Short mmCIF file of N, CA, C and O in Angstrom, two decimals:
data_model
loop_
_atom_site.label_atom_id
_atom_site.label_comp_id
_atom_site.label_asym_id
_atom_site.label_seq_id
_atom_site.Cartn_x
_atom_site.Cartn_y
_atom_site.Cartn_z
N MET A 1186 0.67 -1.39 0.25
CA MET A 1186 0.66 0.46 0.05
C MET A 1186 1.50 0.64 0.14
O MET A 1186 1.97 1.02 1.14
N ASN A 1187 1.15 2.09 -0.53
CA ASN A 1187 1.55 2.91 -0.82
C ASN A 1187 0.58 4.22 -0.41
O ASN A 1187 -0.64 4.88 -1.15
N GLN A 1188 1.33 5.35 -0.12
CA GLN A 1188 -0.16 7.28 0.08
C GLN A 1188 0.98 8.12 -0.04
O GLN A 1188 2.29 8.09 0.71
N SER A 1189 0.46 8.55 -0.84
CA SER A 1189 1.49 10.03 -1.14
C SER A 1189 0.45 11.34 -0.48
O SER A 1189 -0.56 10.43 -0.95
N SER A 1190 0.81 12.12 -0.28
CA SER A 1190 -0.01 13.41 -0.41
C SER A 1190 0.68 14.32 -1.08
O SER A 1190 2.16 15.05 -0.68
N SER A 1191 0.67 15.39 -1.41
CA SER A 1191 1.17 16.23 -2.44
C SER A 1191 0.49 17.89 -1.80
O SER A 1191 -0.87 18.27 -1.25
N GLY A 1192 1.10 19.19 -1.98
CA GLY A 1192 0.02 20.30 -1.51
C GLY A 1192 0.47 21.47 -2.57
O GLY A 1192 0.78 22.30 -2.12
N ALA A 1193 0.28 20.74 -3.77
CA ALA A 1193 0.10 21.91 -4.63
C ALA A 1193 -1.07 22.77 -4.76
O ALA A 1193 -1.71 22.51 -4.28
N ALA A 1194 -0.54 23.88 -5.97
CA ALA A 1194 -2.56 24.61 -6.19
C ALA A 1194 -3.64 24.07 -5.97
O ALA A 1194 -4.66 23.89 -5.85
N ALA A 1195 -3.38 22.81 -6.19
CA ALA A 1195 -4.74 21.89 -6.82
C ALA A 1195 -5.19 21.63 -5.34
O ALA A 1195 -5.93 20.33 -5.51
N GLY A 1196 -4.24 21.27 -4.39
CA GLY A 1196 -5.19 20.60 -3.07
C GLY A 1196 -4.42 19.54 -2.85
O GLY A 1196 -3.21 19.75 -3.64
N LEU A 1197 -3.96 19.27 -1.79
CA LEU A 1197 -3.73 17.58 -0.56
C LEU A 1197 -5.07 16.90 -1.15
O LEU A 1197 -6.07 16.91 -1.54
N SER A 1198 -3.74 15.71 -1.70
CA SER A 1198 -4.47 14.21 -2.36
C SER A 1198 -3.76 13.14 -0.73
O SER A 1198 -2.87 13.04 -0.58
N VAL A 1199 -3.90 12.30 -1.31
CA VAL A 1199 -3.94 10.91 -0.87
C VAL A 1199 -4.29 9.88 -1.46
O VAL A 1199 -5.34 10.11 -2.78
N MET A 1200 -3.24 9.28 -1.67
CA MET A 1200 -3.75 8.53 -2.69
C MET A 1200 -2.76 6.64 -1.61
O MET A 1200 -1.76 6.14 -0.93
N HIS A 1201 -4.06 5.63 -2.19
CA HIS A 1201 -3.61 4.14 -1.64
C HIS A 1201 -3.89 3.39 -2.03
O HIS A 1201 -4.35 2.74 -2.68
N GLU A 1202 -2.84 2.27 -2.60
CA GLU A 1202 -2.23 1.05 -3.71
C GLU A 1202 -2.58 -0.39 -2.90
O GLU A 1202 -2.17 -0.37 -1.76
N LEU A 1203 -3.44 -0.93 -3.31
CA LEU A 1203 -4.11 -2.09 -2.85
C LEU A 1203 -4.38 -3.11 -3.88
O LEU A 1203 -4.80 -2.99 -4.81
N MET A 1204 -5.18 -4.16 -3.16
CA MET A 1204 -5.15 -5.52 -3.84
C MET A 1204 -7.01 -5.56 -3.38
O MET A 1204 -6.69 -5.25 -1.79
N VAL A 1205 -8.13 -6.29 -3.75
CA VAL A 1205 -9.36 -6.14 -3.04
C VAL A 1205 -9.85 -7.69 -4.39
O VAL A 1205 -8.74 -8.33 -5.87
N ARG A 1206 -9.97 -8.09 -3.74
CA ARG A 1206 -11.38 -9.60 -4.30
C ARG A 1206 -12.50 -8.87 -4.93
O ARG A 1206 -12.96 -8.65 -4.41
N ALA A 1207 -12.33 -8.61 -6.75
CA ALA A 1207 -13.34 -8.25 -6.82
C ALA A 1207 -14.40 -9.98 -7.96
O ALA A 1207 -13.54 -10.95 -8.73
N GLY A 1208 -15.08 -10.14 -7.76
CA GLY A 1208 -15.57 -10.91 -8.63
C GLY A 1208 -17.65 -10.44 -9.11
O GLY A 1208 -17.76 -9.85 -8.70
N VAL A 1209 -17.79 -11.19 -9.24
CA VAL A 1209 -19.88 -11.00 -10.05
C VAL A 1209 -20.01 -12.19 -8.47
O VAL A 1209 -19.88 -13.39 -8.47
N PRO A 1210 -22.05 -12.00 -8.77
CA PRO A 1210 -22.36 -13.38 -8.20
C PRO A 1210 -22.08 -14.63 -8.19
O PRO A 1210 -22.27 -14.39 -10.00
N GLU A 1211 -22.36 -15.29 -7.86
CA GLU A 1211 -22.33 -16.57 -7.95
C GLU A 1211 -20.57 -16.91 -8.49
O GLU A 1211 -20.36 -18.05 -9.05
N GLU A 1212 -19.72 -16.31 -8.68
CA GLU A 1212 -18.51 -16.46 -8.82
C GLU A 1212 -17.39 -16.56 -7.76
O GLU A 1212 -17.69 -15.71 -7.47
N ARG A 1213 -16.25 -17.49 -7.98
CA ARG A 1213 -15.01 -17.71 -7.18
C ARG A 1213 -14.40 -15.63 -7.14
O ARG A 1213 -13.91 -15.21 -8.35
N PRO A 1214 -14.16 -14.85 -5.81
CA PRO A 1214 -13.85 -14.09 -6.17
C PRO A 1214 -12.38 -13.88 -6.93
O PRO A 1214 -11.38 -14.18 -6.41
N VAL A 1215 -11.33 -12.40 -7.47
CA VAL A 1215 -9.80 -12.75 -7.94
C VAL A 1215 -9.47 -11.15 -7.41
O VAL A 1215 -10.11 -10.71 -6.57
N PRO A 1216 -7.93 -11.74 -7.20
CA PRO A 1216 -7.16 -10.96 -6.67
C PRO A 1216 -7.75 -9.54 -7.30
O PRO A 1216 -6.75 -9.58 -9.15
N VAL A 1217 -7.66 -8.08 -7.74
CA VAL A 1217 -7.29 -7.28 -8.63
C VAL A 1217 -6.78 -5.58 -8.28
O VAL A 1217 -6.31 -5.43 -6.91
N PRO A 1218 -5.87 -5.53 -8.42
CA PRO A 1218 -4.66 -4.06 -8.23
C PRO A 1218 -6.06 -3.10 -7.98
O PRO A 1218 -7.04 -2.42 -8.68
N ALA A 1219 -5.74 -2.34 -7.39
CA ALA A 1219 -6.51 -1.04 -6.80
C ALA A 1219 -6.37 -0.25 -6.81
O ALA A 1219 -4.92 0.35 -5.88
N THR A 1220 -6.75 1.03 -6.50
CA THR A 1220 -5.77 2.52 -5.83
C THR A 1220 -7.52 3.30 -5.24
O THR A 1220 -8.39 3.35 -5.93
N LEU A 1221 -7.24 4.24 -3.93
CA LEU A 1221 -8.26 4.38 -3.47
C LEU A 1221 -7.46 5.89 -3.66
O LEU A 1221 -6.35 5.79 -2.86
N ARG A 1222 -8.03 6.85 -3.66
CA ARG A 1222 -7.36 8.09 -4.14
C ARG A 1222 -8.74 8.91 -2.81
O ARG A 1222 -10.03 9.33 -3.00
N TYR A 1223 -7.80 10.30 -3.08
CA TYR A 1223 -8.91 11.83 -2.12
C TYR A 1223 -7.98 12.16 -2.97
O TYR A 1223 -6.90 12.63 -2.13
N ASP A 1224 -9.01 13.77 -2.75
CA ASP A 1224 -8.36 15.42 -2.71
C ASP A 1224 -9.35 15.95 -2.37
O ASP A 1224 -10.59 16.44 -2.73
N SER A 1225 -8.94 16.95 -1.42
CA SER A 1225 -9.26 18.18 -1.18
C SER A 1225 -10.22 18.83 -1.60
O SER A 1225 -10.90 19.94 -1.50
N THR A 1226 -9.63 19.27 -3.15
CA THR A 1226 -10.65 20.11 -4.10
C THR A 1226 -11.69 19.71 -4.25
O THR A 1226 -12.42 20.47 -4.19
N ASP A 1227 -11.78 17.89 -3.88
CA ASP A 1227 -13.03 17.33 -4.07
C ASP A 1227 -13.35 16.74 -2.23
O ASP A 1227 -13.46 15.62 -2.25
N PRO A 1228 -13.48 17.98 -1.39
CA PRO A 1228 -13.61 16.36 -0.09
C PRO A 1228 -14.29 16.54 0.60
O PRO A 1228 -14.44 15.65 0.72
N TYR A 1229 -15.92 15.83 -0.66
CA TYR A 1229 -16.13 15.47 -0.38
C TYR A 1229 -16.22 14.04 -0.82
O TYR A 1229 -17.29 12.68 -0.25
N ALA A 1230 -15.54 13.16 -1.61
CA ALA A 1230 -15.39 11.88 -2.49
C ALA A 1230 -14.25 11.57 -2.33
O ALA A 1230 -13.33 11.67 -2.01
N VAL A 1231 -14.13 10.53 -2.77
CA VAL A 1231 -13.82 9.36 -2.87
C VAL A 1231 -13.39 8.43 -4.27
O VAL A 1231 -14.59 8.55 -4.62
N CYS A 1232 -12.87 7.85 -4.43
CA CYS A 1232 -12.67 7.68 -5.76
C CYS A 1232 -11.89 6.06 -5.70
O CYS A 1232 -11.05 5.70 -5.31
N LEU A 1233 -12.08 5.43 -6.22
CA LEU A 1233 -11.73 3.53 -6.59
C LEU A 1233 -11.42 3.11 -7.56
O LEU A 1233 -12.45 3.25 -8.78
N SER A 1234 -10.17 3.28 -7.76
CA SER A 1234 -9.82 3.01 -9.08
C SER A 1234 -9.15 0.68 -9.31
O SER A 1234 -8.58 0.83 -8.64
N LEU A 1235 -10.07 0.63 -9.93
CA LEU A 1235 -9.81 -1.26 -9.94
C LEU A 1235 -8.48 -1.28 -11.75
O LEU A 1235 -9.08 -0.87 -12.55
N GLY A 1236 -7.77 -1.65 -11.34
CA GLY A 1236 -7.41 -2.49 -12.52
C GLY A 1236 -5.99 -1.02 -12.57
O GLY A 1236 -5.77 -1.07 -11.30
N VAL A 1237 -5.28 -1.16 -13.92
CA VAL A 1237 -4.09 -0.92 -13.56
C VAL A 1237 -3.77 0.07 -14.45
O VAL A 1237 -4.41 -0.11 -15.53
N PRO A 1238 -3.55 1.51 -14.55
CA PRO A 1238 -3.08 2.58 -15.56
C PRO A 1238 -2.98 1.73 -16.76
O PRO A 1238 -3.55 2.63 -17.93
N SER A 1239 -2.01 1.04 -16.82
CA SER A 1239 -0.72 0.78 -18.28
C SER A 1239 -2.09 0.38 -18.95
O SER A 1239 -2.22 -0.05 -20.17
N THR A 1240 -3.46 -0.60 -18.53
CA THR A 1240 -4.03 -1.32 -19.04
C THR A 1240 -5.70 -0.53 -19.20
O THR A 1240 -6.14 -0.98 -19.17
N GLY A 1241 -5.40 0.44 -18.20
CA GLY A 1241 -6.99 0.75 -17.98
C GLY A 1241 -7.65 0.37 -16.84
O GLY A 1241 -7.27 -0.54 -16.31
N THR A 1242 -8.01 1.61 -17.00
CA THR A 1242 -9.16 1.25 -15.25
C THR A 1242 -10.04 1.76 -15.32
O THR A 1242 -11.01 1.87 -16.01
N VAL A 1243 -11.55 0.79 -14.25
CA VAL A 1243 -12.77 1.17 -13.84
C VAL A 1243 -12.54 2.00 -12.40
O VAL A 1243 -11.89 2.20 -12.22
N ASP A 1244 -13.52 3.11 -13.01
CA ASP A 1244 -13.33 4.48 -12.17
C ASP A 1244 -14.66 4.74 -11.42
O ASP A 1244 -14.81 4.83 -11.65
N TRP A 1245 -15.34 4.40 -10.35
CA TRP A 1245 -16.20 4.51 -9.29
C TRP A 1245 -15.25 5.91 -8.30
O TRP A 1245 -15.31 6.07 -7.47
N VAL A 1246 -16.53 6.81 -8.49
CA VAL A 1246 -16.30 8.61 -7.17
C VAL A 1246 -18.11 7.94 -6.65
O VAL A 1246 -19.57 8.06 -6.47
N PHE A 1247 -17.81 7.57 -4.78
CA PHE A 1247 -18.68 7.96 -4.31
C PHE A 1247 -18.17 9.09 -3.29
O PHE A 1247 -16.98 9.30 -2.64
N ALA A 1248 -18.58 8.93 -1.86
CA ALA A 1248 -19.38 10.05 -0.78
C ALA A 1248 -17.93 8.80 0.36
O ALA A 1248 -18.20 7.56 0.47
N ARG A 1249 -17.07 9.87 0.87
CA ARG A 1249 -16.49 9.37 1.21
C ARG A 1249 -17.35 8.90 2.77
O ARG A 1249 -16.55 8.09 3.89
N SER A 1250 -18.20 9.81 3.20
CA SER A 1250 -17.95 9.24 4.32
C SER A 1250 -19.69 7.85 4.14
O SER A 1250 -19.46 7.50 4.96
N LEU A 1251 -19.91 7.67 3.19
CA LEU A 1251 -20.32 6.23 2.70
C LEU A 1251 -19.06 5.21 3.32
O LEU A 1251 -19.70 4.10 3.74
N LEU A 1252 -17.76 5.58 2.77
CA LEU A 1252 -17.28 4.20 2.69
C LEU A 1252 -16.78 4.15 4.46
O LEU A 1252 -16.61 3.10 4.93
N LEU A 1253 -16.72 5.08 5.08
CA LEU A 1253 -16.85 5.16 7.20
C LEU A 1253 -17.57 4.69 7.85
O LEU A 1253 -17.70 3.60 7.87
N GLU A 1254 -18.70 5.31 7.23
CA GLU A 1254 -20.08 4.31 7.95
C GLU A 1254 -20.68 2.55 7.15
O GLU A 1254 -20.50 2.07 7.70
N GLY A 1255 -19.81 2.61 6.30
CA GLY A 1255 -19.49 0.68 5.55
C GLY A 1255 -18.86 -0.10 6.32
O GLY A 1255 -18.81 -0.72 6.61
N LEU A 1256 -17.91 0.96 6.90
CA LEU A 1256 -16.59 -0.05 7.84
C LEU A 1256 -17.94 -0.23 8.69
O LEU A 1256 -17.59 -1.37 9.59
N ARG A 1257 -18.86 -0.37 9.73
CA ARG A 1257 -19.66 -0.95 10.95
C ARG A 1257 -20.76 -1.22 10.61
O ARG A 1257 -21.68 -1.71 11.15
N ARG A 1258 -21.64 -0.53 9.16
CA ARG A 1258 -22.98 -1.31 9.51
C ARG A 1258 -23.05 -1.34 7.38
O ARG A 1258 -22.64 0.03 7.38
N PRO A 1259 -24.10 -1.95 7.20
CA PRO A 1259 -24.64 -1.88 5.59
C PRO A 1259 -25.27 -0.01 5.64
O PRO A 1259 -25.77 0.45 6.06
N ARG A 1260 -24.56 0.09 4.44
CA ARG A 1260 -25.13 1.74 4.04
C ARG A 1260 -24.92 2.53 2.77
O ARG A 1260 -23.86 1.42 2.05
N GLY A 1261 -25.48 2.26 1.41
CA GLY A 1261 -25.72 3.09 0.37
C GLY A 1261 -27.29 2.90 -0.55
O GLY A 1261 -27.64 1.99 0.30
N LEU A 1262 -27.07 3.39 -1.64
CA LEU A 1262 -28.56 3.06 -2.10
C LEU A 1262 -28.41 3.24 -3.69
O LEU A 1262 -26.98 3.67 -4.05
N GLY A 1263 -28.32 2.52 -4.17
CA GLY A 1263 -28.10 2.51 -5.50
C GLY A 1263 -26.90 2.13 -6.67
O GLY A 1263 -26.95 1.12 -6.38
N ASP A 1264 -26.00 2.76 -6.44
CA ASP A 1264 -24.23 2.66 -7.69
C ASP A 1264 -24.21 1.87 -6.38
O ASP A 1264 -22.91 1.21 -6.91
N VAL A 1265 -23.61 2.52 -5.17
CA VAL A 1265 -22.80 1.83 -4.60
C VAL A 1265 -23.15 1.35 -3.17
O VAL A 1265 -23.61 2.43 -2.04
N LEU A 1266 -22.70 0.17 -2.75
CA LEU A 1266 -23.10 0.06 -1.16
C LEU A 1266 -21.54 -0.79 -0.43
O LEU A 1266 -21.11 -1.19 -1.50
N VAL A 1267 -22.24 -0.14 0.84
CA VAL A 1267 -20.68 -0.65 1.40
C VAL A 1267 -21.42 -1.43 2.87
O VAL A 1267 -21.56 -0.46 3.31
N ARG A 1268 -20.95 -2.54 3.01
CA ARG A 1268 -20.88 -3.46 4.43
C ARG A 1268 -20.11 -3.92 4.99
O ARG A 1268 -18.65 -4.41 4.20
N PRO A 1269 -20.24 -3.90 6.24
CA PRO A 1269 -18.82 -5.03 6.31
C PRO A 1269 -19.01 -5.76 6.49
O PRO A 1269 -20.40 -6.82 6.13
N LEU A 1270 -18.65 -6.99 6.48
CA LEU A 1270 -18.48 -9.05 6.17
C LEU A 1270 -18.38 -8.89 6.87
O LEU A 1270 -17.54 -9.08 8.24
N HIS A 1271 -19.21 -10.25 8.00
CA HIS A 1271 -19.08 -10.31 9.39
C HIS A 1271 -19.24 -12.42 8.85
O HIS A 1271 -18.86 -12.62 9.99
N ARG A 1272 -19.09 -12.93 7.23
CA ARG A 1272 -19.22 -14.15 7.64
C ARG A 1272 -17.90 -13.87 6.30
O ARG A 1272 -17.71 -13.51 5.58
N GLY A 1273 -16.90 -15.32 6.04
CA GLY A 1273 -16.16 -15.22 4.93
C GLY A 1273 -14.50 -14.87 5.12
O GLY A 1273 -14.22 -14.88 6.12
N GLN A 1274 -15.05 -13.62 4.69
CA GLN A 1274 -13.66 -12.95 4.70
C GLN A 1274 -14.05 -11.51 5.93
O GLN A 1274 -14.54 -10.61 5.50
N ARG A 1275 -13.78 -12.24 7.27
CA ARG A 1275 -13.49 -11.72 7.79
C ARG A 1275 -12.77 -10.08 8.14
O ARG A 1275 -11.77 -10.92 7.78
N GLY A 1276 -12.59 -8.92 9.00
CA GLY A 1276 -12.02 -8.01 8.60
C GLY A 1276 -12.09 -7.45 7.75
O GLY A 1276 -10.93 -6.54 7.09
N SER A 1277 -13.25 -8.12 6.76
CA SER A 1277 -13.38 -6.80 5.10
C SER A 1277 -14.67 -6.31 5.38
O SER A 1277 -14.83 -7.02 5.46
N VAL A 1278 -14.69 -4.94 3.88
CA VAL A 1278 -15.86 -4.74 3.55
C VAL A 1278 -16.22 -5.40 1.94
O VAL A 1278 -14.79 -5.16 1.71
N ARG A 1279 -17.56 -5.37 2.25
CA ARG A 1279 -17.72 -5.74 1.01
C ARG A 1279 -18.33 -3.90 0.44
O ARG A 1279 -19.14 -3.00 0.79
N ILE A 1280 -17.53 -4.02 -1.40
CA ILE A 1280 -18.10 -2.85 -1.41
C ILE A 1280 -19.18 -3.88 -3.16
O ILE A 1280 -18.48 -3.80 -3.65
N VAL A 1281 -20.23 -3.05 -3.54
CA VAL A 1281 -21.04 -3.82 -4.25
C VAL A 1281 -21.57 -2.05 -5.58
O VAL A 1281 -21.87 -1.52 -5.69
N LEU A 1282 -21.05 -2.81 -6.74
CA LEU A 1282 -20.73 -2.01 -7.82
C LEU A 1282 -21.98 -1.96 -8.41
O LEU A 1282 -21.66 -3.57 -8.97
N ARG A 1283 -23.18 -1.16 -8.94
CA ARG A 1283 -23.76 -1.71 -9.68
C ARG A 1283 -23.95 -0.39 -10.67
O ARG A 1283 -23.47 0.06 -10.85
N SER A 1284 -23.72 -0.99 -12.18
CA SER A 1284 -24.15 -0.09 -13.46
C SER A 1284 -25.10 -1.58 -14.54
O SER A 1284 -24.88 -2.36 -14.30
N PRO A 1285 -25.13 -0.40 -15.64
CA PRO A 1285 -25.80 -1.76 -16.56
C PRO A 1285 -25.62 -2.55 -16.94
O PRO A 1285 -25.59 -3.19 -17.33
N ALA A 1286 -24.09 -2.88 -17.27
CA ALA A 1286 -23.20 -3.85 -17.50
C ALA A 1286 -23.38 -5.11 -16.56
O ALA A 1286 -22.98 -6.09 -16.81
N GLY A 1287 -23.46 -4.86 -14.85
CA GLY A 1287 -23.66 -5.69 -14.23
C GLY A 1287 -24.05 -5.18 -12.45
O GLY A 1287 -23.23 -3.89 -12.56
N VAL A 1288 -22.89 -6.23 -11.93
CA VAL A 1288 -23.30 -6.10 -10.84
C VAL A 1288 -21.30 -6.89 -10.45
O VAL A 1288 -21.30 -7.68 -10.66
N ALA A 1289 -20.81 -5.66 -9.80
CA ALA A 1289 -19.24 -6.85 -8.94
C ALA A 1289 -19.07 -6.67 -7.41
O ALA A 1289 -19.63 -5.61 -7.22
N LEU A 1290 -18.69 -7.37 -6.71
CA LEU A 1290 -19.32 -7.10 -5.46
C LEU A 1290 -16.84 -7.81 -5.52
O LEU A 1290 -16.73 -8.05 -5.45
N LEU A 1291 -16.84 -7.06 -4.57
CA LEU A 1291 -15.26 -5.59 -4.02
C LEU A 1291 -15.32 -6.06 -2.42
O LEU A 1291 -16.44 -5.58 -1.90
N GLU A 1292 -14.19 -6.96 -2.19
CA GLU A 1292 -13.44 -7.47 -0.89
C GLU A 1292 -12.32 -6.51 -0.46
O GLU A 1292 -11.19 -6.95 -1.36
N ILE A 1293 -12.55 -5.93 0.65
CA ILE A 1293 -11.32 -4.98 0.91
C ILE A 1293 -11.07 -4.72 2.61
O ILE A 1293 -11.92 -5.31 3.26
N ALA A 1294 -9.62 -5.66 2.43
CA ALA A 1294 -9.67 -5.46 4.22
C ALA A 1294 -9.67 -4.24 4.50
O ALA A 1294 -9.19 -3.23 4.01
N VAL A 1295 -10.46 -4.09 5.31
CA VAL A 1295 -10.54 -3.01 6.85
C VAL A 1295 -9.63 -2.20 7.12
O VAL A 1295 -9.71 -1.41 7.14
N SER A 1296 -8.58 -3.36 7.90
CA SER A 1296 -7.02 -2.21 7.64
C SER A 1296 -6.99 -1.41 6.52
O SER A 1296 -5.95 -0.25 6.74
N ALA A 1297 -6.41 -1.36 5.98
CA ALA A 1297 -6.67 -0.41 4.49
C ALA A 1297 -7.69 -0.11 4.05
O ALA A 1297 -6.74 1.24 4.07
N VAL A 1298 -8.43 -0.37 4.38
CA VAL A 1298 -9.52 1.25 4.20
C VAL A 1298 -9.17 2.10 4.85
O VAL A 1298 -9.21 3.33 5.28
N THR A 1299 -9.34 1.58 7.03
CA THR A 1299 -8.88 2.35 7.37
C THR A 1299 -8.27 2.90 7.41
O THR A 1299 -7.59 4.42 8.30
N ALA A 1300 -6.91 2.78 6.70
CA ALA A 1300 -5.71 3.63 7.18
C ALA A 1300 -5.86 4.94 6.22
O ALA A 1300 -5.27 5.41 6.05
N PHE A 1301 -6.40 4.20 4.69
CA PHE A 1301 -6.79 4.81 4.08
C PHE A 1301 -7.28 6.76 4.43
O PHE A 1301 -6.80 7.67 4.48
N LEU A 1302 -8.97 6.15 5.24
CA LEU A 1302 -9.08 7.65 5.79
C LEU A 1302 -9.39 8.32 6.30
O LEU A 1302 -8.74 9.23 6.63
N GLU A 1303 -7.53 7.14 7.48
CA GLU A 1303 -7.57 8.07 8.45
C GLU A 1303 -6.39 9.41 7.56
O GLU A 1303 -6.72 10.31 8.71
N ALA A 1304 -6.05 8.75 7.01
CA ALA A 1304 -4.89 9.57 6.25
C ALA A 1304 -5.84 10.90 5.47
O ALA A 1304 -4.64 12.15 5.13
N THR A 1305 -6.80 10.86 4.71
CA THR A 1305 -8.11 11.61 4.32
C THR A 1305 -8.38 12.81 5.95
O THR A 1305 -8.52 13.84 5.36
N HIS A 1306 -8.45 11.81 6.53
CA HIS A 1306 -8.93 12.50 7.27
C HIS A 1306 -7.65 14.03 7.95
O HIS A 1306 -8.10 15.40 8.98
N LEU A 1307 -6.47 13.36 7.94
CA LEU A 1307 -5.47 14.09 8.35
C LEU A 1307 -5.44 15.35 7.17
O LEU A 1307 -4.87 16.82 7.11
N VAL A 1308 -6.05 15.53 5.80
CA VAL A 1308 -6.56 16.12 4.64
C VAL A 1308 -7.70 17.07 5.09
O VAL A 1308 -7.12 18.44 4.86
N VAL A 1309 -8.11 16.78 5.37
CA VAL A 1309 -9.80 17.44 5.33
C VAL A 1309 -10.29 16.60 6.56
O VAL A 1309 -11.12 15.65 6.61
N ALA A 1310 -10.10 16.94 7.84
CA ALA A 1310 -11.28 16.95 9.20
C ALA A 1310 -12.94 16.80 8.87
O ALA A 1310 -13.57 17.82 7.98
N PRO A 1311 -13.13 15.66 8.90
CA PRO A 1311 -15.03 14.74 8.87
C PRO A 1311 -15.56 16.45 9.61
O PRO A 1311 -15.32 16.81 10.79
N GLY A 1312 -16.34 17.32 8.83
CA GLY A 1312 -17.15 17.81 8.52
C GLY A 1312 -16.69 18.99 8.68
O GLY A 1312 -17.84 19.97 8.85
N THR A 1313 -15.38 19.05 8.02
CA THR A 1313 -14.78 20.50 7.35
C THR A 1313 -14.82 20.08 6.30
O THR A 1313 -14.48 21.54 5.35
N GLU A 1314 -15.22 19.20 5.48
CA GLU A 1314 -15.41 20.06 4.17
C GLU A 1314 -16.06 20.78 2.90
O GLU A 1314 -14.83 21.51 2.40
N GLU A 1315 -17.47 22.16 3.82
CA GLU A 1315 -17.10 22.41 2.53
C GLU A 1315 -16.56 24.19 3.13
O GLU A 1315 -16.28 24.46 1.98
N LEU A 1316 -14.98 23.86 4.12
CA LEU A 1316 -14.37 25.18 3.79
C LEU A 1316 -12.74 24.56 3.06
O LEU A 1316 -12.44 25.47 2.74
N HIS A 1317 -13.07 23.92 2.42
CA HIS A 1317 -12.27 23.52 1.13
C HIS A 1317 -12.55 23.68 0.44
O HIS A 1317 -12.30 23.09 -1.40
N ILE A 1318 -13.95 23.57 -0.18
CA ILE A 1318 -14.20 23.81 -1.63
C ILE A 1318 -14.53 25.44 -2.17
O ILE A 1318 -14.34 26.51 -1.34
N ASP A 1319 -14.01 25.89 -3.20
CA ASP A 1319 -13.07 26.62 -4.06
C ASP A 1319 -14.50 27.60 -4.64
O ASP A 1319 -14.79 26.60 -5.89
N LEU A 1320 -15.87 27.54 -4.37
CA LEU A 1320 -17.18 28.69 -4.48
C LEU A 1320 -16.63 28.90 -6.30
O LEU A 1320 -17.53 28.88 -7.57
N ASP A 1321 -16.56 30.06 -6.19
CA ASP A 1321 -15.39 30.60 -7.32
C ASP A 1321 -14.79 29.83 -8.33
O ASP A 1321 -15.46 29.86 -9.59
N ARG A 1322 -13.87 28.61 -8.17
CA ARG A 1322 -13.85 27.68 -9.44
C ARG A 1322 -14.79 26.85 -10.02
O ARG A 1322 -14.95 26.82 -10.90
N LEU A 1323 -15.57 26.82 -8.91
CA LEU A 1323 -16.99 26.00 -9.35
C LEU A 1323 -18.03 26.88 -10.81
O LEU A 1323 -18.42 25.90 -11.10
N VAL A 1324 -17.89 28.12 -9.61
CA VAL A 1324 -18.94 28.19 -10.61
C VAL A 1324 -18.28 29.04 -11.92
O VAL A 1324 -18.76 28.64 -12.77
N ALA A 1325 -17.05 29.27 -12.02
CA ALA A 1325 -16.69 29.32 -13.46
C ALA A 1325 -16.65 28.13 -14.03
O ALA A 1325 -16.97 28.59 -15.58
N GLU A 1326 -16.14 26.52 -13.38
CA GLU A 1326 -16.48 25.54 -14.06
C GLU A 1326 -17.95 25.39 -14.86
O GLU A 1326 -17.84 25.34 -15.84
N LEU A 1327 -18.91 25.66 -14.52
CA LEU A 1327 -20.13 25.58 -14.52
C LEU A 1327 -20.35 26.28 -15.14
O LEU A 1327 -21.11 25.54 -16.09
N MET A 1328 -20.53 27.70 -15.47
CA MET A 1328 -20.03 28.56 -16.07
C MET A 1328 -19.58 28.27 -17.76
O MET A 1328 -19.57 29.28 -18.87
N ASP A 1329 -18.44 27.65 -17.97
CA ASP A 1329 -17.67 27.51 -18.72
C ASP A 1329 -18.53 27.11 -20.27
O ASP A 1329 -17.55 27.53 -20.79
N GLY A 1330 -19.48 26.24 -20.64
CA GLY A 1330 -19.98 25.89 -20.75
C GLY A 1330 -20.78 27.25 -21.72
O GLY A 1330 -21.57 26.30 -22.58
N SER A 1331 -21.92 27.42 -20.91
CA SER A 1331 -22.81 28.67 -21.37
C SER A 1331 -22.23 29.11 -22.60
O SER A 1331 -21.20 29.72 -22.58
N GLU A 1332 -23.38 29.76 -22.49
CA GLU A 1332 -23.37 31.08 -23.47
C GLU A 1332 -22.92 32.21 -22.30
O GLU A 1332 -24.24 32.70 -21.95
#
């Protein structure tokens, strides 16, 4: 697992590389490289990338709070669900990803998720996310495509 933090004008970021067990319902999961990323410029979100950049990744962006709450009890609706595993892979959290193409089931070690979240909390403390949003930049991006 790697962690990097940078303090460029773009904001502070955290990145953890890890292995997840990925599968589909009724199939045995297989190890897949993954990366969890967090950037203070998008303080409410985390990104989970599956695969390696050289061959292409599949990226999922969802709420940091969803990942944190899912360590203790089932959380989420719709495309991303997170819940602790009490059977099988104890010490793991399950992330269910849904898309029109189907459902993917991921198992990630709780220790890896906890270490990642602790690092993100050093960058942006929970409850202070709104202090890290650059509203001027956001409005400029929204207006960029308008007439």
